[in-house]
Tab-separated table of C-alpha atoms in Angstrom:
chain	number	residue	atom	x	y	z
A	1	UNK	CA	11.370	16.774	-13.642
A	2	UNK	CA	10.586	20.041	-11.825
A	3	UNK	CA	13.321	20.972	-9.322
A	4	UNK	CA	10.863	20.992	-6.404
A	5	UNK	CA	9.815	17.419	-7.177
A	6	UNK	CA	13.448	16.329	-7.438
A	7	UNK	CA	14.294	17.951	-4.120
A	8	UNK	CA	11.338	16.321	-2.413
A	9	UNK	CA	12.276	12.893	-3.782
A	10	UNK	CA	15.855	13.345	-2.594
A	11	UNK	CA	14.752	14.394	0.885
A	12	UNK	CA	12.269	11.569	1.275
A	13	UNK	CA	14.377	8.814	-0.302
A	14	UNK	CA	16.789	9.148	2.599
A	15	UNK	CA	14.145	8.298	5.175
A	16	UNK	CA	14.026	4.727	6.454
A	17	UNK	CA	11.941	2.290	4.400
A	18	UNK	CA	11.132	4.917	1.746
A	19	UNK	CA	12.992	4.288	-1.493
A	20	UNK	CA	13.253	6.631	-4.496
A	21	UNK	CA	10.305	4.831	-6.118
A	22	UNK	CA	7.924	5.389	-3.223
A	23	UNK	CA	9.201	8.947	-2.783
A	24	UNK	CA	8.415	9.654	-6.444
A	25	UNK	CA	4.889	8.283	-6.168
A	26	UNK	CA	4.448	10.240	-2.964
A	27	UNK	CA	5.578	13.457	-4.645
A	28	UNK	CA	3.066	13.101	-7.459
A	29	UNK	CA	0.338	12.137	-5.053
A	30	UNK	CA	1.019	15.142	-2.813
A	31	UNK	CA	1.111	17.540	-5.734
A	32	UNK	CA	-2.356	16.384	-6.737
A	33	UNK	CA	-3.749	17.236	-3.277
A	34	UNK	CA	-5.535	20.530	-2.616
A	35	UNK	CA	-2.874	23.078	-1.651
A	36	UNK	CA	-4.343	23.607	1.840
A	37	UNK	CA	-4.044	19.901	2.576
A	38	UNK	CA	-0.381	19.879	1.563
A	39	UNK	CA	0.394	22.875	3.731
A	40	UNK	CA	-1.256	20.992	6.619
A	41	UNK	CA	1.078	18.062	6.049
A	42	UNK	CA	4.119	20.350	5.929
A	43	UNK	CA	2.919	21.992	9.148
A	44	UNK	CA	2.641	18.608	10.855
A	45	UNK	CA	6.358	18.179	10.129
A	46	UNK	CA	7.235	21.579	11.548
A	47	UNK	CA	5.191	20.789	14.670
A	48	UNK	CA	6.978	17.466	14.946
A	49	UNK	CA	10.299	19.302	14.962
A	50	UNK	CA	9.152	21.172	18.073
A	51	UNK	CA	8.617	18.000	20.115
A	52	UNK	CA	10.885	17.767	23.165
A	53	UNK	CA	12.646	14.832	24.824
A	54	UNK	CA	12.005	14.038	28.465
A	55	UNK	CA	15.052	14.907	30.593
A	56	UNK	CA	14.495	11.785	32.667
A	57	UNK	CA	13.629	8.992	30.248
A	58	UNK	CA	14.210	10.459	26.745
A	59	UNK	CA	10.662	9.787	25.570
A	60	UNK	CA	9.052	12.516	23.461
A	61	UNK	CA	6.593	14.989	24.873
A	62	UNK	CA	5.054	18.389	24.282
A	63	UNK	CA	4.327	19.245	27.898
A	64	UNK	CA	5.188	22.705	29.205
A	65	UNK	CA	7.690	21.221	31.661
A	66	UNK	CA	10.676	19.043	30.966
A	67	UNK	CA	9.136	15.683	31.773
A	68	UNK	CA	7.070	13.319	29.664
A	69	UNK	CA	3.610	12.024	30.425
A	70	UNK	CA	4.929	8.918	32.197
A	71	UNK	CA	7.557	10.619	34.355
A	72	UNK	CA	4.992	13.258	35.373
A	73	UNK	CA	2.312	10.704	36.305
A	74	UNK	CA	2.354	10.371	40.113
A	75	UNK	CA	0.493	7.056	39.970
A	76	UNK	CA	3.304	5.219	38.198
A	77	UNK	CA	5.936	3.290	40.140
A	78	UNK	CA	9.098	5.337	39.764
A	79	UNK	CA	11.268	2.561	41.192
A	80	UNK	CA	10.422	0.089	38.425
A	81	UNK	CA	12.231	1.091	35.246
A	82	UNK	CA	11.848	-0.598	31.884
A	83	UNK	CA	14.775	0.023	29.546
A	84	UNK	CA	13.612	0.090	25.936
A	85	UNK	CA	15.296	0.646	22.592
A	86	UNK	CA	12.722	2.665	20.674
A	87	UNK	CA	9.699	4.894	21.209
A	88	UNK	CA	7.604	2.462	19.201
A	89	UNK	CA	8.520	-0.338	21.626
A	90	UNK	CA	7.250	1.840	24.464
A	91	UNK	CA	3.947	2.324	22.705
A	92	UNK	CA	3.509	-1.404	22.165
A	93	UNK	CA	4.231	-2.141	25.841
A	94	UNK	CA	1.914	0.670	26.947
A	95	UNK	CA	-0.933	-0.740	24.841
A	96	UNK	CA	-0.992	-3.881	26.988
A	97	UNK	CA	-2.131	-1.696	29.914
A	98	UNK	CA	-0.248	-4.076	32.239
A	99	UNK	CA	2.835	-2.030	33.021
A	100	UNK	CA	2.734	0.592	35.782
A	101	UNK	CA	6.397	1.501	36.084
A	102	UNK	CA	8.347	4.121	34.138
A	103	UNK	CA	10.490	3.803	31.030
A	104	UNK	CA	13.978	4.662	29.953
A	105	UNK	CA	14.862	4.891	26.267
A	106	UNK	CA	18.418	3.764	25.674
A	107	UNK	CA	18.373	3.711	21.857
A	108	UNK	CA	18.611	0.927	19.289
A	109	UNK	CA	21.023	-1.881	20.055
A	110	UNK	CA	22.916	-2.121	16.812
A	111	UNK	CA	26.566	-3.069	16.416
A	112	UNK	CA	28.141	-0.679	18.882
A	113	UNK	CA	25.234	-0.858	21.329
A	114	UNK	CA	25.920	0.238	24.880
A	115	UNK	CA	29.485	1.178	23.892
A	116	UNK	CA	28.079	3.926	21.655
A	117	UNK	CA	28.903	7.398	23.156
A	118	UNK	CA	25.243	8.519	22.975
A	119	UNK	CA	24.118	5.458	24.884
A	120	UNK	CA	26.896	5.807	27.416
A	121	UNK	CA	25.679	9.332	28.168
A	122	UNK	CA	22.107	8.112	28.576
A	123	UNK	CA	23.214	5.238	30.794
A	124	UNK	CA	25.052	7.680	33.068
A	125	UNK	CA	21.929	9.835	33.252
A	126	UNK	CA	19.950	6.751	34.299
A	127	UNK	CA	22.519	5.862	36.965
A	128	UNK	CA	22.444	9.396	38.313
A	129	UNK	CA	18.639	9.367	38.375
A	130	UNK	CA	18.615	6.123	40.385
A	131	UNK	CA	21.171	7.565	42.783
A	132	UNK	CA	19.350	10.868	43.281
A	133	UNK	CA	15.718	9.785	43.233
A	134	UNK	CA	15.756	6.226	44.496
A	135	UNK	CA	18.603	6.442	47.000
A	136	UNK	CA	20.810	4.380	44.727
A	137	UNK	CA	18.603	1.256	44.469
A	138	UNK	CA	15.719	0.642	42.075
A	139	UNK	CA	13.078	-1.992	42.897
A	140	UNK	CA	13.358	-3.590	39.462
A	141	UNK	CA	14.977	-2.869	36.125
A	142	UNK	CA	13.396	-4.683	33.187
A	143	UNK	CA	15.589	-4.941	30.100
A	144	UNK	CA	13.077	-4.857	27.222
A	145	UNK	CA	15.879	-5.339	24.720
A	146	UNK	CA	15.133	-7.425	21.609
A	147	UNK	CA	16.297	-11.038	21.939
A	148	UNK	CA	18.659	-10.819	18.968
A	149	UNK	CA	22.404	-11.495	18.952
A	150	UNK	CA	23.249	-7.798	19.405
A	151	UNK	CA	20.401	-7.397	21.857
A	152	UNK	CA	21.583	-10.285	24.030
A	153	UNK	CA	25.150	-9.032	24.027
A	154	UNK	CA	24.130	-5.514	25.000
A	155	UNK	CA	21.577	-6.677	27.549
A	156	UNK	CA	24.418	-8.498	29.310
A	157	UNK	CA	26.537	-5.345	29.319
A	158	UNK	CA	23.589	-3.378	30.716
A	159	UNK	CA	23.042	-6.039	33.372
A	160	UNK	CA	26.670	-5.726	34.538
A	161	UNK	CA	26.458	-1.942	34.615
A	162	UNK	CA	23.135	-1.743	36.433
A	163	UNK	CA	23.162	-4.720	38.787
A	164	UNK	CA	24.706	-2.670	41.652
A	165	UNK	CA	21.835	-0.156	41.341
A	166	UNK	CA	18.787	-2.404	41.587
A	167	UNK	CA	17.356	-5.147	43.739
A	168	UNK	CA	16.255	-7.143	40.699
A	169	UNK	CA	17.147	-7.032	37.022
A	170	UNK	CA	15.100	-9.007	34.490
A	171	UNK	CA	14.522	-9.415	30.761
A	172	UNK	CA	11.224	-10.002	28.974
A	173	UNK	CA	10.350	-13.719	28.863
A	174	UNK	CA	11.072	-15.690	25.736
A	175	UNK	CA	8.774	-18.274	24.222
A	176	UNK	CA	6.472	-19.117	21.368
A	177	UNK	CA	4.550	-16.008	20.274
A	178	UNK	CA	0.745	-16.252	20.337
A	179	UNK	CA	-0.368	-17.694	17.026
A	180	UNK	CA	3.109	-19.056	16.369
A	181	UNK	CA	3.590	-22.625	15.170
A	182	UNK	CA	5.677	-24.870	17.388
A	183	UNK	CA	6.859	-26.700	14.267
A	184	UNK	CA	8.598	-23.568	13.002
A	185	UNK	CA	10.024	-22.317	16.302
A	186	UNK	CA	13.812	-22.282	16.508
A	187	UNK	CA	15.660	-24.335	19.106
A	188	UNK	CA	16.616	-21.477	21.407
A	189	UNK	CA	13.015	-20.240	21.510
A	190	UNK	CA	11.753	-23.751	22.257
A	191	UNK	CA	14.248	-24.277	25.085
A	192	UNK	CA	13.154	-20.920	26.571
A	193	UNK	CA	9.488	-21.820	26.091
A	194	UNK	CA	9.971	-25.094	27.949
A	195	UNK	CA	11.783	-23.319	30.794
A	196	UNK	CA	9.074	-20.645	31.014
A	197	UNK	CA	6.197	-23.128	30.877
A	198	UNK	CA	3.291	-22.705	33.193
B	1	UNK	CA	1.807	10.078	22.573
B	2	UNK	CA	2.631	13.775	22.073
B	3	UNK	CA	-0.068	15.556	20.027
B	4	UNK	CA	2.428	16.599	17.336
B	5	UNK	CA	3.464	12.981	16.804
B	6	UNK	CA	-0.179	11.888	16.631
B	7	UNK	CA	-0.986	14.598	14.096
B	8	UNK	CA	1.978	13.660	11.940
B	9	UNK	CA	1.035	9.975	11.993
B	10	UNK	CA	-2.552	10.832	11.048
B	11	UNK	CA	-1.427	13.036	8.166
B	12	UNK	CA	1.067	10.534	6.794
B	13	UNK	CA	-1.059	7.409	7.293
B	14	UNK	CA	-3.455	8.761	4.700
B	15	UNK	CA	-0.812	8.888	1.992
B	16	UNK	CA	-0.693	6.015	-0.473
B	17	UNK	CA	1.377	3.004	0.566
B	18	UNK	CA	2.191	4.510	3.990
B	19	UNK	CA	0.320	2.752	6.775
B	20	UNK	CA	0.041	3.867	10.407
B	21	UNK	CA	2.975	1.600	11.283
B	22	UNK	CA	5.365	3.151	8.783
B	23	UNK	CA	4.100	6.640	9.656
B	24	UNK	CA	4.865	5.980	13.332
B	25	UNK	CA	8.393	4.788	12.603
B	26	UNK	CA	8.863	7.761	10.322
B	27	UNK	CA	7.717	10.174	13.042
B	28	UNK	CA	10.215	8.803	15.545
B	29	UNK	CA	12.961	8.759	12.971
B	30	UNK	CA	12.302	12.380	11.977
B	31	UNK	CA	12.181	13.561	15.559
B	32	UNK	CA	15.644	12.120	16.106
B	33	UNK	CA	17.061	14.143	13.184
B	34	UNK	CA	18.860	17.471	13.736
B	35	UNK	CA	16.222	20.210	13.717
B	36	UNK	CA	17.717	21.926	10.634
B	37	UNK	CA	17.392	18.722	8.625
B	38	UNK	CA	13.730	18.372	9.556
B	39	UNK	CA	12.990	21.946	8.588
B	40	UNK	CA	14.635	21.202	5.218
B	41	UNK	CA	12.273	18.279	4.708
B	42	UNK	CA	9.254	20.402	5.644
B	43	UNK	CA	10.459	23.070	3.223
B	44	UNK	CA	10.710	20.534	0.406
B	45	UNK	CA	6.993	19.888	0.952
B	46	UNK	CA	6.140	23.575	0.851
B	47	UNK	CA	8.169	23.946	-2.360
B	48	UNK	CA	6.359	20.939	-3.788
B	49	UNK	CA	3.044	22.684	-3.112
B	50	UNK	CA	4.171	25.529	-5.346
B	51	UNK	CA	4.650	23.301	-8.399
B	52	UNK	CA	2.304	24.182	-11.284
B	53	UNK	CA	0.483	22.037	-13.806
B	54	UNK	CA	1.016	22.588	-17.516
B	55	UNK	CA	-2.084	24.167	-19.093
B	56	UNK	CA	-1.627	21.979	-22.173
B	57	UNK	CA	-0.740	18.515	-20.925
B	58	UNK	CA	-1.204	18.647	-17.116
B	59	UNK	CA	2.371	17.586	-16.358
B	60	UNK	CA	4.071	19.372	-13.471
B	61	UNK	CA	6.526	22.193	-13.967
B	62	UNK	CA	8.137	25.145	-12.235
B	63	UNK	CA	8.775	27.230	-15.336
B	64	UNK	CA	7.919	30.910	-15.299
B	65	UNK	CA	5.336	30.422	-18.041
B	66	UNK	CA	2.322	28.150	-18.091
B	67	UNK	CA	3.802	25.297	-20.096
B	68	UNK	CA	5.893	22.331	-19.030
B	69	UNK	CA	9.319	21.376	-20.298
B	70	UNK	CA	7.904	19.102	-23.025
B	71	UNK	CA	5.256	21.470	-24.361
B	72	UNK	CA	7.811	24.301	-24.443
B	73	UNK	CA	10.442	22.236	-26.287
B	74	UNK	CA	10.279	23.285	-29.967
B	75	UNK	CA	12.090	20.120	-31.076
B	76	UNK	CA	9.295	17.772	-30.005
B	77	UNK	CA	6.596	16.693	-32.420
B	78	UNK	CA	3.478	18.468	-31.236
B	79	UNK	CA	1.210	16.397	-33.486
B	80	UNK	CA	2.110	13.103	-31.809
B	81	UNK	CA	0.403	12.894	-28.424
B	82	UNK	CA	0.861	10.137	-25.904
B	83	UNK	CA	-1.976	9.878	-23.413
B	84	UNK	CA	-0.719	8.642	-20.058
B	85	UNK	CA	-2.289	7.990	-16.691
B	86	UNK	CA	0.365	9.181	-14.259
B	87	UNK	CA	3.398	11.454	-14.068
B	88	UNK	CA	5.517	8.443	-13.103
B	89	UNK	CA	4.483	6.702	-16.354
B	90	UNK	CA	5.712	9.745	-18.268
B	91	UNK	CA	9.080	9.566	-16.546
B	92	UNK	CA	9.464	5.877	-17.391
B	93	UNK	CA	8.636	6.509	-21.053
B	94	UNK	CA	10.966	9.513	-21.151
B	95	UNK	CA	13.840	7.439	-19.780
B	96	UNK	CA	13.795	5.265	-22.900
B	97	UNK	CA	14.882	8.352	-24.902
B	98	UNK	CA	12.884	6.948	-27.850
B	99	UNK	CA	9.818	9.168	-27.756
B	100	UNK	CA	9.898	12.597	-29.394
B	101	UNK	CA	6.219	13.579	-29.260
B	102	UNK	CA	4.353	15.328	-26.446
B	103	UNK	CA	2.314	13.935	-23.590
B	104	UNK	CA	-1.139	14.371	-22.167
B	105	UNK	CA	-1.898	13.259	-18.625
B	106	UNK	CA	-5.452	11.999	-18.355
B	107	UNK	CA	-5.306	10.590	-14.802
B	108	UNK	CA	-5.517	7.069	-13.390
B	109	UNK	CA	-7.974	4.721	-15.011
B	110	UNK	CA	-9.777	3.331	-12.022
B	111	UNK	CA	-13.415	2.307	-11.857
B	112	UNK	CA	-15.037	5.398	-13.294
B	113	UNK	CA	-12.210	6.125	-15.738
B	114	UNK	CA	-12.992	8.421	-18.615
B	115	UNK	CA	-16.516	8.972	-17.246
B	116	UNK	CA	-14.996	10.723	-14.225
B	117	UNK	CA	-15.822	14.502	-14.353
B	118	UNK	CA	-12.147	15.488	-13.903
B	119	UNK	CA	-11.104	13.298	-16.810
B	120	UNK	CA	-13.960	14.551	-18.971
B	121	UNK	CA	-12.726	18.105	-18.455
B	122	UNK	CA	-9.181	17.096	-19.385
B	123	UNK	CA	-10.393	15.220	-22.443
B	124	UNK	CA	-12.247	18.304	-23.640
B	125	UNK	CA	-9.110	20.383	-23.154
B	126	UNK	CA	-7.201	17.870	-25.281
B	127	UNK	CA	-9.850	18.001	-28.010
B	128	UNK	CA	-9.772	21.778	-28.017
B	129	UNK	CA	-5.974	21.766	-28.202
B	130	UNK	CA	-6.048	19.445	-31.234
B	131	UNK	CA	-8.651	21.659	-32.899
B	132	UNK	CA	-6.810	24.904	-32.233
B	133	UNK	CA	-3.185	23.871	-32.669
B	134	UNK	CA	-3.314	20.997	-35.128
B	135	UNK	CA	-6.226	22.094	-37.291
B	136	UNK	CA	-8.397	19.366	-35.842
B	137	UNK	CA	-6.232	16.363	-36.784
B	138	UNK	CA	-3.290	14.922	-34.843
B	139	UNK	CA	-0.713	12.758	-36.643
B	140	UNK	CA	-0.914	10.040	-34.000
B	141	UNK	CA	-2.422	9.530	-30.570
B	142	UNK	CA	-0.777	6.789	-28.520
B	143	UNK	CA	-2.876	5.460	-25.655
B	144	UNK	CA	-0.285	4.493	-23.038
B	145	UNK	CA	-3.017	3.145	-20.782
B	146	UNK	CA	-2.216	0.082	-18.635
B	147	UNK	CA	-3.443	-3.182	-20.203
B	148	UNK	CA	-5.697	-4.022	-17.261
B	149	UNK	CA	-9.442	-4.664	-17.377
B	150	UNK	CA	-10.277	-1.050	-16.460
B	151	UNK	CA	-7.490	0.197	-18.688
B	152	UNK	CA	-8.752	-1.722	-21.716
B	153	UNK	CA	-12.317	-0.543	-21.170
B	154	UNK	CA	-11.280	3.082	-20.853
B	155	UNK	CA	-8.814	2.908	-23.713
B	156	UNK	CA	-11.721	1.846	-25.915
B	157	UNK	CA	-13.806	4.790	-24.733
B	158	UNK	CA	-10.878	7.122	-25.425
B	159	UNK	CA	-10.446	5.591	-28.868
B	160	UNK	CA	-14.076	6.308	-29.739
B	161	UNK	CA	-13.824	9.863	-28.467
B	162	UNK	CA	-10.555	10.690	-30.196
B	163	UNK	CA	-10.698	8.744	-33.458
B	164	UNK	CA	-12.279	11.694	-35.360
B	165	UNK	CA	-9.385	13.931	-34.262
B	166	UNK	CA	-6.375	11.907	-35.388
B	167	UNK	CA	-5.037	10.108	-38.416
B	168	UNK	CA	-3.872	7.170	-36.332
B	169	UNK	CA	-4.666	5.969	-32.818
B	170	UNK	CA	-2.574	3.220	-31.226
B	171	UNK	CA	-1.886	1.497	-27.913
B	172	UNK	CA	1.435	0.290	-26.563
B	173	UNK	CA	2.254	-3.214	-27.828
B	174	UNK	CA	1.592	-6.182	-25.589
B	175	UNK	CA	3.888	-9.137	-25.191
B	176	UNK	CA	6.271	-10.967	-22.901
B	177	UNK	CA	8.276	-8.476	-20.840
B	178	UNK	CA	12.060	-8.685	-21.110
B	179	UNK	CA	13.243	-11.244	-18.593
B	180	UNK	CA	9.746	-12.747	-18.362
B	181	UNK	CA	9.264	-16.508	-18.523
B	182	UNK	CA	7.077	-17.798	-21.338
B	183	UNK	CA	5.948	-20.605	-19.046
B	184	UNK	CA	4.301	-18.134	-16.669
B	185	UNK	CA	2.797	-15.754	-19.243
B	186	UNK	CA	-0.997	-15.655	-19.279
B	187	UNK	CA	-2.956	-16.614	-22.389
B	188	UNK	CA	-3.920	-13.100	-23.465
B	189	UNK	CA	-0.307	-11.931	-23.236
B	190	UNK	CA	0.853	-14.941	-25.242
B	191	UNK	CA	-1.733	-14.397	-27.981
B	192	UNK	CA	-0.626	-10.731	-28.204
B	193	UNK	CA	3.039	-11.773	-28.208
B	194	UNK	CA	2.439	-14.147	-31.098
B	195	UNK	CA	0.574	-11.480	-33.041
B	196	UNK	CA	3.305	-8.903	-32.390
B	197	UNK	CA	6.136	-11.301	-33.258
B	198	UNK	CA	8.986	-10.099	-35.394
């Protein structure tokens, strides 16, 4: 196999959800593309590397300043903060068009969760932001943390840490997802769904 | 969404077996990598773009000359030619260590198959090669074309085109794959397996 193909496969096999098999197919597909098209794809990666993180909420942006689109937008409620794990979660929430507050990306809640040094740093930045910009009390903090075992555990830690800094702290409601079958719902979901009925 | 992220997602969504969802996750994963690592990945793409195609068999190579590893290798039987659809097929065959002939990549046998202008050009190059290098007659041509409906149709077209230029023309044997259950084999496979018994 040509060295360049090998190197590409190695580089891409390490990315999440791309195995060596898909990376190999990808390599041979890319090689068959017109050269200009491939250079475009490589460029899109280089451009991606230039993306910045918002100093306030850690979302990505390519604005001239240091803030992202949401933190810059004067029409959004700065005292309602939704804490999310991933950028993709933010995009899904934003698509609903129903949320007018700002976001704060804490990172994925895996094993170590909030105890992770990176997340501790971010949490301190959030606390400082609430102190400096909101006089120490947010109107609401919404914990949009996945309702998994790790998520629940870490959401509780976050609640303890942030309760003194907000009037209200909530989590996203649990229940049967639209299109979901009641027959196949687990017990915990059903209990939540009954509580949240309306 | 930052423009760079959007552009990346667009570029990668168009690649085979990567949808917009995977491309999005990939974008956010890549952005979180150390910058040097991302530049490495981009470089691997640029290097990939520099890979050449063998003038004789269309496999990829990064040799100084114009021939690939297999066509350059004096120990391989140049008068036995295996016609394959994809580079990945070649690699799978090569892994067996049982084949000592050379290859010829014809391209994927989709709808248009051999009638496709690209494939017609390649076929003519193969014919010319047999005429010039083998005095007009190969020892054997093996059609390693997938035994699908399109594959069978195109293999027959290839057989008609190439029969005058070879002493023998064969296809890979059909039968029950190792580990396959006889119970679930389709009729055509079973008939082939019975014929190829031994």
